[in-house]
Amino acid sequence: QVQLVESGGGLVQPGGSLRLSCAASGLIFSIYDMGWYRQAPGKQRELVAFITSTGSTNYADSVKGRFTTSRDNAKNTVYLQMNSLKPEDTAVYYCNAELSSWVPGIHPKDYWGQGTQVTVSS
């Protein structure tokens, strides 16, 4: 079974930092693009960071310069380093794995984690 398990969420003060992890199992991690999404109350889920199977990254404008995503293929894990956190970053953060477009097969093919709560408050 494919599983994505997020961890590292919690309560932090504005300006603080948090590092989220997403551990994947049951898939060939190295051929998947990995995305971080978040959903705040009353808002739609949005993509905040993305890293391809080859390591290229992309970020939402709202988090550029503050968030960094990286991956460790040897550990089947993707990370989201969040710095200079703001109250508006409060949301449930989800990890997504999508089969990279260069891989032959059925597209789209993706999986989701259960989410981890991030709360930024003083």
Short mmCIF file of C-alpha atoms in Angstrom, two decimals:
data_model
loop_
_atom_site.label_atom_id
_atom_site.label_comp_id
_atom_site.label_asym_id
_atom_site.label_seq_id
_atom_site.Cartn_x
_atom_site.Cartn_y
_atom_site.Cartn_z
CA GLN A 1 0.00 0.00 0.00
CA VAL A 2 1.12 3.52 -0.79
CA GLN A 3 1.39 5.75 2.24
CA LEU A 4 2.41 9.35 2.72
CA VAL A 5 2.82 10.40 6.33
CA GLU A 6 3.34 14.04 7.24
CA SER A 7 4.92 15.08 10.50
CA GLY A 8 6.42 18.12 12.16
CA GLY A 9 3.39 20.34 12.48
CA GLY A 10 2.54 22.22 15.62
CA LEU A 11 2.11 25.60 17.25
CA VAL A 12 4.72 28.28 16.63
CA GLN A 13 4.95 32.01 17.21
CA PRO A 14 4.99 34.50 14.34
CA GLY A 15 8.50 34.75 12.95
CA GLY A 16 9.31 31.24 14.04
CA SER A 17 10.32 28.23 12.00
CA LEU A 18 9.01 24.76 11.47
CA ARG A 19 10.18 21.81 9.42
CA LEU A 20 7.64 19.42 7.97
CA SER A 21 8.49 15.95 6.75
CA CYS A 22 6.64 13.60 4.47
CA ALA A 23 7.72 9.99 4.50
CA ALA A 24 6.62 7.91 1.55
CA SER A 25 6.35 4.16 1.28
CA GLY A 26 4.97 1.69 -1.21
CA LEU A 27 6.09 3.62 -4.28
CA ILE A 28 9.21 4.30 -6.30
CA PHE A 29 9.86 7.65 -4.68
CA SER A 30 12.50 8.82 -7.13
CA ILE A 31 10.10 8.96 -10.10
CA TYR A 32 7.48 11.06 -8.34
CA ASP A 33 7.12 14.80 -8.20
CA MET A 34 6.32 15.91 -4.67
CA GLY A 35 4.09 18.79 -3.70
CA TRP A 36 3.15 20.56 -0.50
CA TYR A 37 -0.38 21.88 -0.28
CA ARG A 38 -2.23 23.66 2.47
CA GLN A 39 -5.83 24.32 3.32
CA ALA A 40 -6.99 26.95 5.75
CA PRO A 41 -10.55 27.14 7.13
CA GLY A 42 -12.90 28.58 4.54
CA LYS A 43 -10.32 28.41 1.77
CA GLN A 44 -9.54 26.01 -1.03
CA ARG A 45 -6.50 23.82 -0.97
CA GLU A 46 -3.53 25.56 -2.56
CA LEU A 47 -0.14 24.47 -3.78
CA VAL A 48 2.63 26.12 -1.79
CA ALA A 49 5.76 24.26 -2.87
CA PHE A 50 6.70 21.73 -5.49
CA ILE A 51 9.78 19.68 -6.21
CA THR A 52 10.16 17.49 -9.27
CA SER A 53 11.77 14.09 -9.46
CA THR A 54 14.95 15.80 -10.64
CA GLY A 55 14.99 18.44 -7.92
CA SER A 56 13.53 21.51 -9.64
CA THR A 57 11.41 23.61 -7.29
CA ASN A 58 8.56 26.06 -7.53
CA TYR A 59 6.81 28.11 -4.84
CA ALA A 60 3.66 30.08 -4.39
CA ASP A 61 4.28 33.82 -4.33
CA SER A 62 3.04 34.01 -0.76
CA VAL A 63 5.85 31.80 0.53
CA LYS A 64 8.76 32.65 -1.76
CA GLY A 65 11.85 33.48 0.21
CA ARG A 66 10.45 31.93 3.37
CA PHE A 67 9.77 28.29 2.51
CA THR A 68 12.15 25.75 1.04
CA THR A 69 11.32 22.25 -0.10
CA SER A 70 13.87 19.50 -0.55
CA ARG A 71 13.96 15.77 -0.96
CA ASP A 72 16.10 12.89 0.15
CA ASN A 73 15.51 10.00 -2.22
CA ALA A 74 17.59 7.66 -0.09
CA LYS A 75 15.12 8.19 2.76
CA ASN A 76 11.99 8.43 0.60
CA THR A 77 11.27 11.73 2.31
CA VAL A 78 10.41 15.24 1.24
CA TYR A 79 10.79 18.26 3.52
CA LEU A 80 9.28 21.69 3.84
CA GLN A 81 11.38 24.16 5.79
CA MET A 82 9.20 27.07 6.84
CA ASN A 83 10.83 30.23 8.14
CA SER A 84 9.49 33.63 9.13
CA LEU A 85 6.09 32.13 9.71
CA LYS A 86 3.05 34.35 9.66
CA PRO A 87 -0.44 33.84 11.10
CA GLU A 88 -1.76 33.50 7.55
CA ASP A 89 0.38 30.39 7.14
CA THR A 90 -1.95 28.62 9.57
CA ALA A 91 -3.45 25.64 7.77
CA VAL A 92 -3.42 21.91 7.43
CA TYR A 93 -0.45 20.99 5.27
CA TYR A 94 -0.66 18.02 2.94
CA CYS A 95 1.94 16.07 1.07
CA ASN A 96 1.21 14.93 -2.48
CA ALA A 97 3.07 12.50 -4.72
CA GLU A 98 2.39 12.60 -8.45
CA LEU A 99 3.98 10.30 -10.99
CA SER A 100 6.38 12.46 -12.95
CA SER A 101 5.22 13.33 -16.45
CA TRP A 102 8.21 11.76 -18.15
CA VAL A 103 7.34 8.34 -16.73
CA PRO A 104 5.30 6.14 -19.07
CA GLY A 105 2.02 5.03 -17.59
CA ILE A 106 -1.34 6.23 -16.43
CA HIS A 107 -1.59 9.97 -15.80
CA PRO A 108 -2.55 11.51 -13.52
CA LYS A 109 -1.51 9.12 -10.82
CA ASP A 110 -1.13 10.63 -7.39
CA TYR A 111 -1.41 10.05 -3.67
CA TRP A 112 -2.13 12.20 -0.62
CA GLY A 113 -1.07 12.19 2.98
CA GLN A 114 -3.40 12.74 5.91
CA GLY A 115 -2.17 16.25 6.66
CA THR A 116 -0.50 17.94 9.59
CA GLN A 117 -1.74 21.04 11.39
CA VAL A 118 0.42 24.15 11.45
CA THR A 119 -0.75 26.97 13.69
CA VAL A 120 1.08 30.29 13.84
CA SER A 121 -0.07 32.36 16.77
CA SER A 122 1.27 34.39 19.65
#
